[in-house]
Amino acid sequence: GHGCVNCREMEARVWSDPRVLSRLKENFVVVALYVDDKTELPESDWYKSDYDSKTKKSIGKQNADFQILKFNNNAQPYYVTLDNQGNLLQNPIAYNLDINSFVEFLDASVEAYKNN
């Protein structure tokens, strides 16, 4: 989220590490889904959630709904690695400032992708 303190801390302390940054740049397409983005979508893009039956009208609400429905989780930050078909490469991880753990997560994701 834009206002997620833990997200900014992960970026500053983990993602900025040269080992992490080089892996992200060389091996991944990084996509961020902000769950607190209040940008309202055109009415034609609104939908009723299968999770809570509420109409989702903003980018953030739709992103949060996607995360809950697809990954059964609503944590921020939440890191997921997927293959080209949207299948999980590794179990997702959340806030953890251990750089070595994050490097292992990325490396295991690359290996899983190569073995697919």
C-alpha positions as a printed Julia matrix, in Angstrom:
116×3 Matrix{Float64}:
   0.0     0.0     0.0
   0.96    3.63   -0.48
   0.69    4.13    3.29
   2.26    0.79    4.25
   5.17    1.41    6.62
   6.32   -2.21    6.45
   6.32   -2.07    2.64
   8.6     0.97    2.64
  10.86   -0.66    5.22
  11.18   -3.8     3.08
  12.07   -1.66    0.06
  14.62    0.38    2.0
  16.27   -2.43    3.94
  15.8    -5.58    1.84
  15.09   -4.64   -1.77
  17.94   -2.13   -1.75
  20.48   -4.84   -0.95
  22.58   -5.43   -4.11
  21.91   -9.2    -4.03
  18.16   -8.67   -3.97
  18.11   -5.74   -6.38
  20.17   -7.55   -9.03
  17.9   -10.6    -8.86
  14.76   -8.49   -9.15
  16.16   -6.57  -12.14
  17.54   -9.6   -13.98
  15.0   -12.34  -13.29
  11.6   -10.86  -12.52
   8.84   -8.65  -13.82
   7.9    -6.7   -10.69
   4.25   -5.75  -10.34
   2.86   -3.89   -7.34
  -0.82   -4.09   -6.46
  -1.66   -1.26   -4.09
  -4.59   -2.21   -1.88
  -5.06    1.33   -0.6
  -5.24    3.05   -4.01
  -8.42    5.12   -3.85
  -8.6     5.77   -7.6
 -12.19    5.13   -8.62
 -12.68    2.94  -11.66
 -15.22    3.5   -14.42
 -18.59    2.09  -13.44
 -18.27   -0.51  -16.2
 -15.35   -2.06  -14.22
 -17.19   -2.3   -10.92
 -18.14   -5.77   -9.74
 -19.64   -7.56   -6.77
 -17.04   -9.53   -4.81
 -17.38  -13.27   -4.35
 -15.58  -12.79   -1.02
 -17.73  -10.24    0.79
 -20.53   -9.49   -1.72
 -19.59   -5.79   -1.74
 -19.26   -3.79   -4.93
 -15.6    -3.0    -5.66
 -15.28    0.47   -7.18
 -11.62    1.44   -6.72
  -8.28    0.03   -7.82
  -7.32   -0.63   -4.21
 -10.53   -2.44   -3.34
 -10.2    -4.62   -6.42
  -6.53   -5.37   -5.66
  -7.35   -6.33   -2.07
 -10.22   -8.5    -3.27
  -7.9   -10.22   -5.77
  -5.3   -10.92   -3.09
  -7.87  -12.35   -0.69
  -9.56  -14.53   -3.31
  -6.4   -15.74   -5.08
  -4.07  -16.15   -2.09
  -6.42  -16.28    0.92
  -4.4   -13.51    2.51
  -4.71   -9.78    3.12
  -1.22   -8.94    4.47
   0.94   -6.05    3.33
   3.54   -6.48    2.13
   2.89   -9.84    0.52
   5.32  -11.19   -2.05
   4.19  -13.71   -4.62
   6.15  -15.23   -7.5
   4.14  -16.6   -10.41
   4.91  -18.29  -13.7
   3.59  -17.07  -17.05
   0.26  -18.82  -16.44
  -0.25  -17.31  -12.99
   0.75  -20.44  -11.04
   2.66  -20.08   -7.78
   6.37  -20.76   -8.01
   6.95  -20.65   -4.23
   4.81  -20.15   -1.17
   4.26  -16.39   -0.8
   6.09  -14.53    1.93
   5.24  -11.44    3.94
   7.18   -8.87    5.95
  10.6   -10.23    6.92
  13.74   -8.1     7.07
  16.08  -11.1     6.74
  17.86  -10.41    3.43
  19.15  -13.97    3.11
  15.61  -15.34    3.41
  14.42  -13.04    0.65
  17.35  -14.03   -1.59
  16.52  -17.7    -0.98
  12.87  -17.03   -1.84
  13.87  -15.37   -5.12
  16.41  -18.06   -6.02
  13.96  -20.86   -5.29
  11.37  -19.1    -7.45
  13.79  -18.89  -10.37
  14.65  -22.59  -10.01
  10.98  -23.54   -9.89
  10.36  -21.45  -13.02
  13.24  -23.16  -14.87
  11.94  -26.6   -13.86
   8.39  -25.9   -15.05
